[in-house]
PDB file of C-alpha atoms in Angstrom:
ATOM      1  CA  UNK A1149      -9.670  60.052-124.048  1.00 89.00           C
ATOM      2  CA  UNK A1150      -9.760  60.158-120.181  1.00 94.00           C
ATOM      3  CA  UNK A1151     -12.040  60.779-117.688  1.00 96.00           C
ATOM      4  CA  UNK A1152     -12.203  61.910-114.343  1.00 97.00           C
ATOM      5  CA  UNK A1153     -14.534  61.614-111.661  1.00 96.00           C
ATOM      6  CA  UNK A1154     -14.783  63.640-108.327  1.00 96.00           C
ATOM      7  CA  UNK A1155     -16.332  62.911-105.153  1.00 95.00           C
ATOM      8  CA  UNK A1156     -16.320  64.220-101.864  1.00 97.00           C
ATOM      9  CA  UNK A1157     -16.948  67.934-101.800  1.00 95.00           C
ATOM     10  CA  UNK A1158     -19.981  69.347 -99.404  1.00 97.00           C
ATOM     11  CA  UNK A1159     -20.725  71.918 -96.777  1.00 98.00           C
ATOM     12  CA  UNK A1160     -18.323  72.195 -93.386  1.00 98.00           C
ATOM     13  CA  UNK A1161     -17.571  74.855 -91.170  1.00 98.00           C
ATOM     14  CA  UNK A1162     -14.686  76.634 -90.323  1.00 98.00           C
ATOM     15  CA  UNK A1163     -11.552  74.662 -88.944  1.00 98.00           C
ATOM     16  CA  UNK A1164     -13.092  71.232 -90.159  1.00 98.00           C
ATOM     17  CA  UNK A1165     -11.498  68.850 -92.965  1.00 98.00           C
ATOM     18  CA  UNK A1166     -12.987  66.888 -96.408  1.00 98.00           C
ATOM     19  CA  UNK A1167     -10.945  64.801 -98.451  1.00 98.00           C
ATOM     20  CA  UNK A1168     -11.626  64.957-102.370  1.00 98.00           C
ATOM     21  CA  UNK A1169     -11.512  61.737-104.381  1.00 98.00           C
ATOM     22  CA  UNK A1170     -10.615  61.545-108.339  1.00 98.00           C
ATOM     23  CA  UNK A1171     -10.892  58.758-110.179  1.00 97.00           C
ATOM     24  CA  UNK A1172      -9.294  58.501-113.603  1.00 96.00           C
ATOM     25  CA  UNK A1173     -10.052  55.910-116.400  1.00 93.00           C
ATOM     26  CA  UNK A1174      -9.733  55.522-120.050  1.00 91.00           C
ATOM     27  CA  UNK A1175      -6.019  56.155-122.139  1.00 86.00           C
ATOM     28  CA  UNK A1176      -4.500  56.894-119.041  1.00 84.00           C
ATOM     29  CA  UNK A1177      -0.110  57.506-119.855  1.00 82.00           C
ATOM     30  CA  UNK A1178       1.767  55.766-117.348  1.00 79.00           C
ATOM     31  CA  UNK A1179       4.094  59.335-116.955  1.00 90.00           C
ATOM     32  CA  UNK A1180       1.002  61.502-116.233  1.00 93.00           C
ATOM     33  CA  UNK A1181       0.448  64.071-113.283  1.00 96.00           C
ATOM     34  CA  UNK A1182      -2.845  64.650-111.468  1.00 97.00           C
ATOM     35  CA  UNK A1183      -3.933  67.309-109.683  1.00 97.00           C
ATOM     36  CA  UNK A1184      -6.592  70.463-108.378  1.00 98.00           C
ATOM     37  CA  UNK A1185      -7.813  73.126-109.218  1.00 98.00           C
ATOM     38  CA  UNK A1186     -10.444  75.183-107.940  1.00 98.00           C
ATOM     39  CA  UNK A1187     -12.392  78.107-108.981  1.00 98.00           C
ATOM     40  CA  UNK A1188     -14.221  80.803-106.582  1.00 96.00           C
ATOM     41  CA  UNK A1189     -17.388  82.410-107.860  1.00 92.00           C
ATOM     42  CA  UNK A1190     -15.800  85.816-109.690  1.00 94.00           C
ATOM     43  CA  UNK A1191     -12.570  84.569-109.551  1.00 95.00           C
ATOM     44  CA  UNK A1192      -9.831  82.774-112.061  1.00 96.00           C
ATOM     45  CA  UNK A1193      -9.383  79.007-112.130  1.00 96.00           C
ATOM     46  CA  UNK A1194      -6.565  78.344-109.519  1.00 97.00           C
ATOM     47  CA  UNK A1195      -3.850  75.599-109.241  1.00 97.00           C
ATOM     48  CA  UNK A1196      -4.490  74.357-105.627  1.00 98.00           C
ATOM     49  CA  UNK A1197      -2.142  71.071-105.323  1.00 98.00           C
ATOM     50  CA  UNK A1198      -0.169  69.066-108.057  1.00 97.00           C
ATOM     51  CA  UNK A1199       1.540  65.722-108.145  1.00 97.00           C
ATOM     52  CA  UNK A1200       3.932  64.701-110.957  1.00 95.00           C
ATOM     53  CA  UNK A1201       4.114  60.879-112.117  1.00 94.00           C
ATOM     54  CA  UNK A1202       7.263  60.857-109.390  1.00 93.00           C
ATOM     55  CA  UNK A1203       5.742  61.466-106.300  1.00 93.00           C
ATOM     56  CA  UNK A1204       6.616  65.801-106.563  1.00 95.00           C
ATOM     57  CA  UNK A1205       4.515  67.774-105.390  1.00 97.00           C
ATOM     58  CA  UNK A1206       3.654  71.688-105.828  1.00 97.00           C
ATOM     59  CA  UNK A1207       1.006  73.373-103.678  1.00 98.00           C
ATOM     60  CA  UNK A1208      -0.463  76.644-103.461  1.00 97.00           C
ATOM     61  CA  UNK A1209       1.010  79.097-101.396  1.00 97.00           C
ATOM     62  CA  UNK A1210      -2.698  79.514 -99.858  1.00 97.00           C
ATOM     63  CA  UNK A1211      -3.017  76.199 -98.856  1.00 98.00           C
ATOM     64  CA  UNK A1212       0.024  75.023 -97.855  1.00 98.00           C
ATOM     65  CA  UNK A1213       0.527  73.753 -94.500  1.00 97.00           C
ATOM     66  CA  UNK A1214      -3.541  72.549 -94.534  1.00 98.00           C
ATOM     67  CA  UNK A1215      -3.662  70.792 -97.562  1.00 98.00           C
ATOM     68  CA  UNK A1216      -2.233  66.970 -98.840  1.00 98.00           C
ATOM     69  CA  UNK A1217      -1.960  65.530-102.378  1.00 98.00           C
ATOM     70  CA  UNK A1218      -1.734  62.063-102.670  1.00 97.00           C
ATOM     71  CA  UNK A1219      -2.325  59.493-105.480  1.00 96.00           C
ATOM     72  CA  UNK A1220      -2.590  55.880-105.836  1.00 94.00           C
ATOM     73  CA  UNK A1221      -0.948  54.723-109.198  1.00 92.00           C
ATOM     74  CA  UNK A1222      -2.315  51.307-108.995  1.00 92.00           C
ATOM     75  CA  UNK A1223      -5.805  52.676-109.173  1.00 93.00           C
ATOM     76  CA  UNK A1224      -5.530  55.892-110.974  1.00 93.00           C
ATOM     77  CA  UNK A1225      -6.594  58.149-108.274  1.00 96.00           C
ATOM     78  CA  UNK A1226      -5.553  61.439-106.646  1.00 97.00           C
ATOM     79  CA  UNK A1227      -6.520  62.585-103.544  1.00 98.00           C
ATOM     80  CA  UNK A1228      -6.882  66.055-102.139  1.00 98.00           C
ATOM     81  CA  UNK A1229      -6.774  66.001 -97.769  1.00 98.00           C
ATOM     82  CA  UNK A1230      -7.998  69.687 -96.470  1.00 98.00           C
ATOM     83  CA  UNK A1231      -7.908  70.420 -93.324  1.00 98.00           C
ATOM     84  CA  UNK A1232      -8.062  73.792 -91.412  1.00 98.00           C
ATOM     85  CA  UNK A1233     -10.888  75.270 -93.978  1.00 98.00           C
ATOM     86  CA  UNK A1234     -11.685  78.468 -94.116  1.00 98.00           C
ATOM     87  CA  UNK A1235     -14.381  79.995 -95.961  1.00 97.00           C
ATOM     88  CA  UNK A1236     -11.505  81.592 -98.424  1.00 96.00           C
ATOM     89  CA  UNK A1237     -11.431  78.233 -99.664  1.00 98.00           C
ATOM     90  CA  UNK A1238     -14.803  77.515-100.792  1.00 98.00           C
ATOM     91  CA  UNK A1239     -15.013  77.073-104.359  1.00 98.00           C
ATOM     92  CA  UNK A1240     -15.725  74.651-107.517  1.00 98.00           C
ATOM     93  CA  UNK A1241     -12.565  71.779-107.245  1.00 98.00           C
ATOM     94  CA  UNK A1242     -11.678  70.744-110.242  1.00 98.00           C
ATOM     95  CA  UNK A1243      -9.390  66.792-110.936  1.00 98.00           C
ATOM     96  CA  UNK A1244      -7.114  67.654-113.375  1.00 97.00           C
ATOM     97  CA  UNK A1245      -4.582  65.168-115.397  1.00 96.00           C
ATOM     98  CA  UNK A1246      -1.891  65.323-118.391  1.00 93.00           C
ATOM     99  CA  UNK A1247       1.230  64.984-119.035  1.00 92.00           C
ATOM    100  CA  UNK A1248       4.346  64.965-116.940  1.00 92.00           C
ATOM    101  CA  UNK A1249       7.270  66.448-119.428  1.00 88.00           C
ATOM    102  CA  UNK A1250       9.662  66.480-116.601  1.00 82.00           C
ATOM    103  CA  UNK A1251      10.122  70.216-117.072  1.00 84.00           C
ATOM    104  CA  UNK A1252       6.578  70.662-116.325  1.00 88.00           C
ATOM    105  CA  UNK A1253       2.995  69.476-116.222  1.00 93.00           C
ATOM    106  CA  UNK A1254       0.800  69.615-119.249  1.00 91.00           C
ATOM    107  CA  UNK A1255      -2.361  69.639-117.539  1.00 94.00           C
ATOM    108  CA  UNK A1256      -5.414  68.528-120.522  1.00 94.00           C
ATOM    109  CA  UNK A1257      -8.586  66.468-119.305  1.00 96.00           C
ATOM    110  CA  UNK A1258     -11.092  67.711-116.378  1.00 97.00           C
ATOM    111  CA  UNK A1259     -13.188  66.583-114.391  1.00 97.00           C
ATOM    112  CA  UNK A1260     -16.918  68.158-114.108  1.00 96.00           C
ATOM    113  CA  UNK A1261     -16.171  69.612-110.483  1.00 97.00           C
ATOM    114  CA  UNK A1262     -17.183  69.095-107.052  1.00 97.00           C
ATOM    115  CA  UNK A1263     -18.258  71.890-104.551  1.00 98.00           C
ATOM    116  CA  UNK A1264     -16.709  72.597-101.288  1.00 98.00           C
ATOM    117  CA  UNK A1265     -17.955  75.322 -99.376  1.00 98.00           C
ATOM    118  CA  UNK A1266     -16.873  76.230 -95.784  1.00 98.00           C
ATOM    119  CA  UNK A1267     -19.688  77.796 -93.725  1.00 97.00           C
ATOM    120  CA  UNK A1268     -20.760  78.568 -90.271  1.00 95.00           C
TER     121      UNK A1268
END
């Protein structure tokens, strides 16, 4: 089993940044990716930013540009920087991790969320 742990989510305003925290631990696979997802009220669970066991990355095309995954290996945590937010991005953000097959990511334990909503 894994689990995952989020910090960092809160209440900004337009055109100001947060930087989301997730810490794995448990059975942790050395070839694993991380990532985010996020989840508007009304609206399907979304893949926001990916990174595979390599370093690749995959963003959304909606945050592109504004958004940074990073992780550190060494302490089994992935980071999400957003900058730029608009209120389009408030949602639920979700810490995601599984399996990196290479061909793909086989995304299977979650984290319990952590809101970020962008407000004036």
């Amino acid at each position: 089993q894994v689990q995952l742990v989020e910090s960092g989510g809160g209440l900004v305003q337009p055109g100001e940044s947060l930087r989301l925290s997730c810490v794995a631990s448990g059975s942790i696979s050395s070839n694993n990716a991380m990532g985010w997802y996020r989840q508007a009220p009304g609206k399907e669970r979304e893949l926001v930013a990916g990174i595979g066991s390599g370093g690749n990355t995959k963003y959304a095309e909606s945050v592109k540009g504004r958004f940074t995954i990073s992780r550190d290996k060494s302490t089994n945590t992935v980071y999400l920087q957003m900058t730029s937010l608009k209120p389009d991005d408030t949602a639920v953000y979700y810490c995601t991790t599984g399996r990196d097959a290479g061909t793909g990511w086989a995304f299977r334990y979650w984290g319990q969320g952590t809101q970020v909503t962008v407000s004036s």
